[in-house]
Amino acid sequence: MRRERLFDLHPREVVDTDVMVIGGGIVGLATAYYLAKRGRRVAVLERSTFGFEASGRTAAGVRQQGRDLRELPLAMASVALWADLDDELQDQTYYRRSGNIFIAVSADEMAKFQAATEQERSAGLYVEMLDRDRLKHMVPSLSDRCLGGKHCPSDGMAEPWAVIRALVAAITRHGGRLYPNTEALDFVVQGDRVVSVLTDTIEFRPEVTVNAAGPWAALLATRVGVTLPIRPFPAQLIETEQVELRCDGFLVFPGEAVYCRPTISGCIHFGPISVLTPRDVMKSPSQLSPVAQVRTKIASLIPALGGVHIRRAWMGLLDVTPDTLPIIGPVPGLSNYIVAAGFSGHGFGLGPGVGSALSALIVDGRPSIPLQAFSLSRFASAQ
């Protein structure tokens, strides 16, 4: 961070913009899209290719159930936007409202699901309990270990590559400027304002800067004197060959910390759940589980997956906060700097809702969805 500019090693092109978004994942791109649609001059910096980090390596669930109740209104608002997103972006995201099922392998889990069902219904989300027979009817491929579940029919999924492609095209169509493979290296701060964002070749002069840099957000924030309690966590995803498996929805096995979902190509994606509760954040990020180990676990739940060929596996980095809720909104000490990071594996589904809310905050001075629960100030006593 520079409080004043002393010198430059080489001259930079100067670009004035209304809003600078740093980070080309779904949250940053959705924010840029809604701003560009409202006529704001917006530029997006991405240190690699768009969607390169968690947004492009995600299981791509669009989920409301199983949320912290403070996050549920944002998730529900975002799902409402997902419903019309293909028309909105004039492109295919392959979003489908195919349902999400949390599946229990113990009586204790079933009791927890029942309590969560009552809480979520009280908050306005329709979920339903499934006994073993109904669960097996919906997902015949499950093993006898599975005792029942909790089903949210309005949950779903999309294909990450398609979502990123559609957002990039829509931002461009509305006049936004995109800068892939361009890293934000430093900032100029004058008083309580970030007045410049510096790359290797360009000096951007934004009215507002949005830090949506995912696992890199905390590092970038230090350059303007802000501490974000965000740490990276690895997330692993495994893809099978095309397989005949009656499995339309997104399946989550909390007790076994694994998930499974079909893709539009007929493959199955499955993997371990890195961060399920705030307690998991206290653990040190471990080595990735061997593919064979994860496969053995998922095969004990869905036997048909035990013998299928594994095509590939990969990992991404989640940006995780101590309470697994995101940090969204302005930060103390800076009047024109907004953070949208720390989504803890929830960012894909929340992306449209966050983008819409932040565009309203920036343009109208008030978010379209309440964001108080996600303020950085909630961590003030711990810092």
XYZ file of C-alpha atoms in Angstrom:
383
model
C 0.000 0.000 0.000
C 1.171 3.478 -0.814
C -0.228 6.448 1.036
C 1.364 8.598 -1.632
C 3.077 7.910 -4.912
C 6.803 8.558 -4.763
C 7.857 7.180 -8.115
C 7.102 4.510 -10.688
C 9.586 2.191 -12.286
C 7.810 2.677 -15.596
C 4.815 4.682 -16.805
C 1.409 3.023 -16.665
C -1.674 3.554 -18.776
C -4.295 5.377 -16.673
C -7.843 3.976 -16.779
C -10.709 5.689 -14.971
C -13.576 3.447 -13.940
C -16.599 3.629 -11.673
C -15.978 0.241 -10.059
C -12.937 -2.006 -9.978
C -13.722 -5.653 -9.187
C -10.717 -7.758 -8.228
C -11.391 -11.450 -8.737
C -12.908 -13.261 -11.706
C -14.889 -15.963 -9.932
C -18.668 -16.112 -9.891
C -19.040 -13.523 -7.099
C -16.810 -10.965 -8.814
C -18.292 -11.597 -12.247
C -21.889 -11.480 -11.006
C -21.166 -8.193 -9.232
C -19.613 -6.788 -12.388
C -22.524 -7.996 -14.511
C -25.242 -6.348 -12.414
C -23.220 -3.125 -12.227
C -22.598 -3.060 -15.981
C -26.267 -3.749 -16.613
C -27.093 -0.658 -14.568
C -24.782 1.459 -16.699
C -21.759 1.643 -14.450
C -18.265 1.600 -15.924
C -16.835 -1.573 -14.440
C -13.500 -3.328 -14.850
C -12.627 -6.837 -13.634
C -9.099 -7.923 -12.802
C -8.286 -11.638 -12.687
C -4.765 -12.852 -11.986
C -5.353 -15.984 -14.102
C -8.251 -17.011 -16.325
C -11.840 -16.344 -15.283
C -13.176 -19.044 -12.996
C -9.708 -20.515 -12.486
C -9.986 -20.909 -8.709
C -12.910 -22.281 -6.662
C -15.662 -21.128 -9.049
C -14.325 -23.248 -11.885
C -13.392 -26.265 -9.746
C -16.572 -26.514 -7.737
C -19.225 -29.198 -7.430
C -21.571 -26.341 -8.476
C -24.401 -26.939 -6.068
C -27.057 -24.236 -5.756
C -28.277 -24.994 -2.254
C -30.495 -23.457 0.402
C -30.921 -26.297 2.884
C -28.209 -26.930 5.428
C -27.264 -23.257 5.589
C -26.548 -21.284 8.696
C -29.889 -19.554 9.310
C -28.140 -16.176 8.987
C -27.152 -17.132 5.430
C -30.479 -18.658 4.425
C -32.226 -15.437 3.258
C -29.293 -14.686 0.937
C -29.364 -18.258 -0.394
C -33.111 -18.079 -1.041
C -32.790 -14.718 -2.808
C -29.985 -16.106 -4.930
C -31.980 -19.199 -5.930
C -34.763 -16.891 -7.104
C -32.233 -15.226 -9.436
C -30.854 -18.560 -10.637
C -34.333 -19.509 -11.848
C -34.194 -16.870 -14.613
C -30.439 -16.589 -15.055
C -30.314 -18.191 -18.512
C -32.793 -15.602 -19.820
C -31.013 -12.835 -17.913
C -27.607 -13.691 -19.393
C -28.978 -14.802 -22.781
C -26.957 -18.003 -22.508
C -27.071 -21.504 -21.043
C -25.763 -22.118 -17.532
C -27.306 -25.613 -17.407
C -28.953 -24.684 -14.146
C -31.558 -27.220 -13.146
C -33.714 -27.286 -10.046
C -33.195 -31.002 -9.465
C -33.257 -31.039 -5.685
C -30.717 -31.592 -2.937
C -30.895 -34.508 -0.500
C -29.003 -34.732 2.778
C -28.715 -38.468 3.489
C -28.367 -40.015 6.952
C -26.460 -43.147 7.881
C -27.411 -43.064 11.582
C -30.437 -42.451 13.762
C -28.634 -39.496 15.326
C -28.332 -37.860 11.907
C -32.014 -38.411 11.232
C -32.853 -36.632 14.486
C -30.617 -33.702 13.509
C -32.285 -33.560 10.093
C -35.704 -33.425 11.739
C -34.671 -30.501 13.944
C -33.166 -28.691 10.941
C -36.348 -29.282 8.942
C -38.419 -27.516 11.581
C -35.997 -24.576 11.725
C -35.798 -24.168 7.957
C -39.561 -24.387 7.491
C -39.973 -21.710 10.163
C -37.584 -19.540 8.124
C -39.709 -19.972 4.982
C -37.843 -22.754 3.174
C -39.777 -25.845 2.148
C -37.901 -29.029 3.031
C -39.218 -32.501 3.716
C -38.048 -35.557 5.603
C -37.660 -38.808 3.679
C -37.963 -42.222 5.282
C -35.878 -45.111 3.963
C -38.530 -46.335 1.512
C -39.146 -42.939 -0.044
C -35.427 -42.208 -0.215
C -34.765 -45.523 -1.986
C -37.597 -44.784 -4.409
C -35.992 -41.442 -5.291
C -32.417 -42.792 -5.392
C -32.554 -46.570 -5.972
C -28.768 -46.832 -6.226
C -28.209 -46.117 -2.516
C -26.919 -48.851 -0.240
C -28.744 -50.164 2.830
C -26.484 -47.976 4.984
C -28.707 -45.041 4.059
C -31.567 -44.714 6.552
C -33.396 -41.678 5.253
C -32.851 -38.056 4.388
C -33.910 -34.432 4.160
C -34.950 -33.137 0.745
C -35.116 -29.578 -0.593
C -36.816 -29.772 -4.012
C -36.054 -26.139 -4.906
C -32.289 -26.679 -4.633
C -30.271 -27.584 -7.697
C -27.004 -27.267 -9.564
C -25.390 -25.766 -12.662
C -22.242 -26.302 -14.722
C -19.439 -23.962 -13.613
C -17.735 -23.579 -16.991
C -21.035 -22.564 -18.570
C -21.860 -20.053 -15.842
C -18.467 -18.362 -16.089
C -18.684 -18.224 -19.895
C -22.184 -16.733 -19.772
C -21.225 -14.047 -17.238
C -18.107 -13.036 -19.173
C -20.114 -12.654 -22.375
C -22.875 -10.693 -20.637
C -20.447 -8.283 -18.951
C -18.790 -7.610 -22.291
C -22.161 -7.088 -23.962
C -23.040 -4.422 -21.382
C -19.745 -2.583 -21.869
C -17.729 -3.960 -18.949
C -13.975 -4.350 -19.365
C -12.310 -7.638 -18.519
C -8.625 -8.095 -17.760
C -7.644 -11.761 -17.459
C -4.075 -12.680 -16.524
C -3.738 -9.279 -14.868
C -2.814 -9.098 -11.198
C -3.542 -6.279 -8.765
C -0.084 -5.570 -7.381
C -0.545 -2.518 -5.189
C -2.935 0.223 -4.137
C -2.730 3.944 -3.547
C -4.687 5.117 -0.507
C -5.355 8.763 0.233
C -7.145 9.443 3.506
C -10.008 6.947 3.720
C -10.151 6.206 -0.017
C -8.482 3.741 -2.342
C -7.710 6.045 -5.254
C -5.651 3.727 -7.488
C -5.257 0.032 -8.192
C -1.923 -0.741 -9.802
C -1.096 -3.592 -12.154
C 2.140 -4.076 -13.993
C 1.030 -1.887 -16.890
C -2.161 -0.056 -15.847
C -3.161 2.355 -13.097
C -6.894 2.057 -12.530
C -8.601 4.969 -10.785
C -11.909 3.630 -9.464
C -14.622 5.308 -7.466
C -15.226 1.982 -5.668
C -13.053 -1.115 -5.325
C -14.526 -4.586 -4.649
C -12.204 -7.275 -3.308
C -13.723 -10.561 -4.527
C -10.411 -12.386 -4.794
C -11.409 -15.573 -2.993
C -8.423 -17.310 -1.362
C -6.252 -14.301 -2.272
C -8.591 -11.738 -0.714
C -6.834 -11.630 2.663
C -3.451 -11.006 1.065
C -4.820 -8.185 -1.072
C -6.590 -6.647 1.908
C -3.319 -6.315 3.834
C -2.131 -3.976 1.073
C -4.795 -1.462 2.088
C -4.294 -2.035 5.810
C -7.250 -4.402 6.356
C -7.068 -7.778 8.110
C -9.495 -10.445 6.896
C -9.797 -13.697 8.908
C -9.774 -15.879 5.797
C -7.658 -18.968 5.260
C -7.414 -21.280 2.245
C -8.718 -24.840 2.420
C -8.284 -27.488 -0.276
C -11.358 -28.891 -2.004
C -11.144 -32.049 -4.073
C -13.378 -33.254 -6.902
C -13.348 -36.608 -8.713
C -15.004 -37.353 -12.056
C -16.117 -40.777 -13.273
C -16.668 -42.004 -16.784
C -20.191 -41.773 -18.170
C -22.368 -44.089 -16.142
C -26.000 -45.160 -16.075
C -27.111 -44.122 -12.614
C -30.534 -42.871 -11.592
C -29.358 -39.843 -9.690
C -30.837 -36.535 -10.799
C -30.250 -34.536 -7.644
C -27.296 -33.410 -5.572
C -26.604 -35.926 -2.788
C -24.830 -34.945 0.433
C -23.753 -37.418 3.109
C -22.855 -35.207 6.100
C -21.980 -38.093 8.398
C -19.466 -39.428 5.891
C -18.370 -35.939 4.699
C -18.779 -36.792 0.998
C -21.097 -35.673 -1.805
C -22.154 -36.891 -5.246
C -23.889 -35.294 -8.204
C -24.501 -35.981 -11.923
C -23.211 -33.766 -14.737
C -24.962 -32.929 -17.972
C -22.475 -35.160 -19.823
C -23.538 -38.279 -17.902
C -20.489 -38.418 -15.642
C -20.654 -38.381 -11.858
C -18.778 -35.879 -9.714
C -18.032 -36.809 -6.122
C -15.571 -35.848 -3.456
C -14.856 -35.175 0.198
C -16.403 -32.213 1.973
C -13.508 -30.101 3.268
C -15.473 -27.719 5.491
C -18.892 -28.724 6.780
C -19.132 -26.812 10.085
C -17.152 -24.057 11.865
C -15.451 -26.796 13.920
C -13.736 -27.993 10.734
C -12.088 -24.584 10.326
C -10.141 -25.160 13.537
C -8.395 -28.144 11.971
C -5.220 -27.762 9.978
C -5.894 -28.317 6.271
C -4.801 -31.877 5.634
C -3.313 -33.564 2.641
C -5.887 -34.420 0.011
C -7.500 -37.790 0.600
C -6.282 -40.452 -1.822
C -8.787 -40.946 -4.615
C -9.051 -44.648 -3.753
C -9.993 -43.786 -0.159
C -12.742 -41.369 -1.208
C -13.964 -43.852 -3.787
C -14.210 -46.608 -1.183
C -16.312 -44.354 1.027
C -18.672 -43.277 -1.758
C -18.987 -46.885 -2.960
C -20.201 -47.914 0.497
C -23.073 -45.474 -0.030
C -23.631 -45.912 -3.785
C -22.286 -49.374 -4.679
C -22.654 -48.811 -8.435
C -19.814 -46.276 -8.254
C -17.370 -48.800 -6.825
C -16.339 -50.243 -10.163
C -16.576 -47.286 -12.522
C -13.502 -45.821 -14.184
C -12.170 -42.569 -12.733
C -11.438 -40.147 -15.569
C -9.734 -37.397 -13.612
C -9.475 -35.627 -10.262
C -8.547 -32.070 -9.352
C -8.553 -29.612 -6.503
C -9.308 -25.969 -5.856
C -8.930 -23.626 -2.904
C -11.814 -22.502 -0.730
C -11.677 -19.175 1.116
C -12.853 -19.998 4.620
C -13.749 -17.820 7.622
C -13.849 -18.942 11.281
C -17.672 -19.167 11.288
C -17.941 -20.359 7.636
C -20.021 -17.280 6.748
C -18.793 -14.841 4.093
C -17.537 -11.318 4.636
C -19.616 -8.965 2.484
C -19.681 -5.189 2.639
C -17.589 -2.122 3.481
C -14.673 -2.314 5.912
C -13.758 0.054 8.760
C -11.419 2.895 7.830
C -12.073 2.910 4.083
C -15.092 4.597 2.541
C -14.911 3.108 -0.971
C -13.563 -0.419 -0.427
C -15.915 -3.422 -0.297
C -15.096 -7.048 0.468
C -16.977 -10.043 -0.926
C -14.940 -13.067 0.122
C -14.658 -15.890 2.638
C -17.564 -17.850 1.171
C -16.348 -21.119 2.690
C -17.501 -23.262 -0.236
C -20.878 -21.508 -0.602
C -19.960 -18.864 -3.172
C -21.154 -20.604 -6.309
C -24.770 -20.842 -5.230
C -24.749 -17.422 -3.563
C -23.002 -15.631 -6.445
C -25.979 -14.050 -8.242
C -27.554 -12.906 -4.977
C -24.331 -11.340 -3.759
C -23.699 -9.638 -7.102
C -27.206 -8.192 -7.174
C -26.986 -7.003 -3.559
C -23.603 -5.328 -4.027
C -24.643 -3.589 -7.230
C -27.571 -2.097 -5.323
C -25.291 -1.088 -2.449
C -22.896 0.667 -4.827
C -25.500 2.317 -7.079
C -28.363 2.999 -4.642
C -26.489 3.166 -1.357
C -28.431 0.228 0.100
C -28.173 -3.502 -0.723
C -31.200 -5.268 -2.174
C -30.680 -8.060 0.376
C -29.720 -7.376 4.021
C -26.000 -7.992 4.515
C -25.491 -7.035 8.179
C -24.855 -10.647 9.212
C -21.784 -10.729 6.964
C -20.053 -7.606 8.224
C -16.344 -7.838 9.005
C -17.133 -6.189 12.355
C -18.424 -9.483 13.749
C -14.800 -10.555 14.147
C -13.679 -7.338 15.848
C -13.462 -8.838 19.349
C -11.257 -11.671 18.098
C -8.719 -9.450 16.307
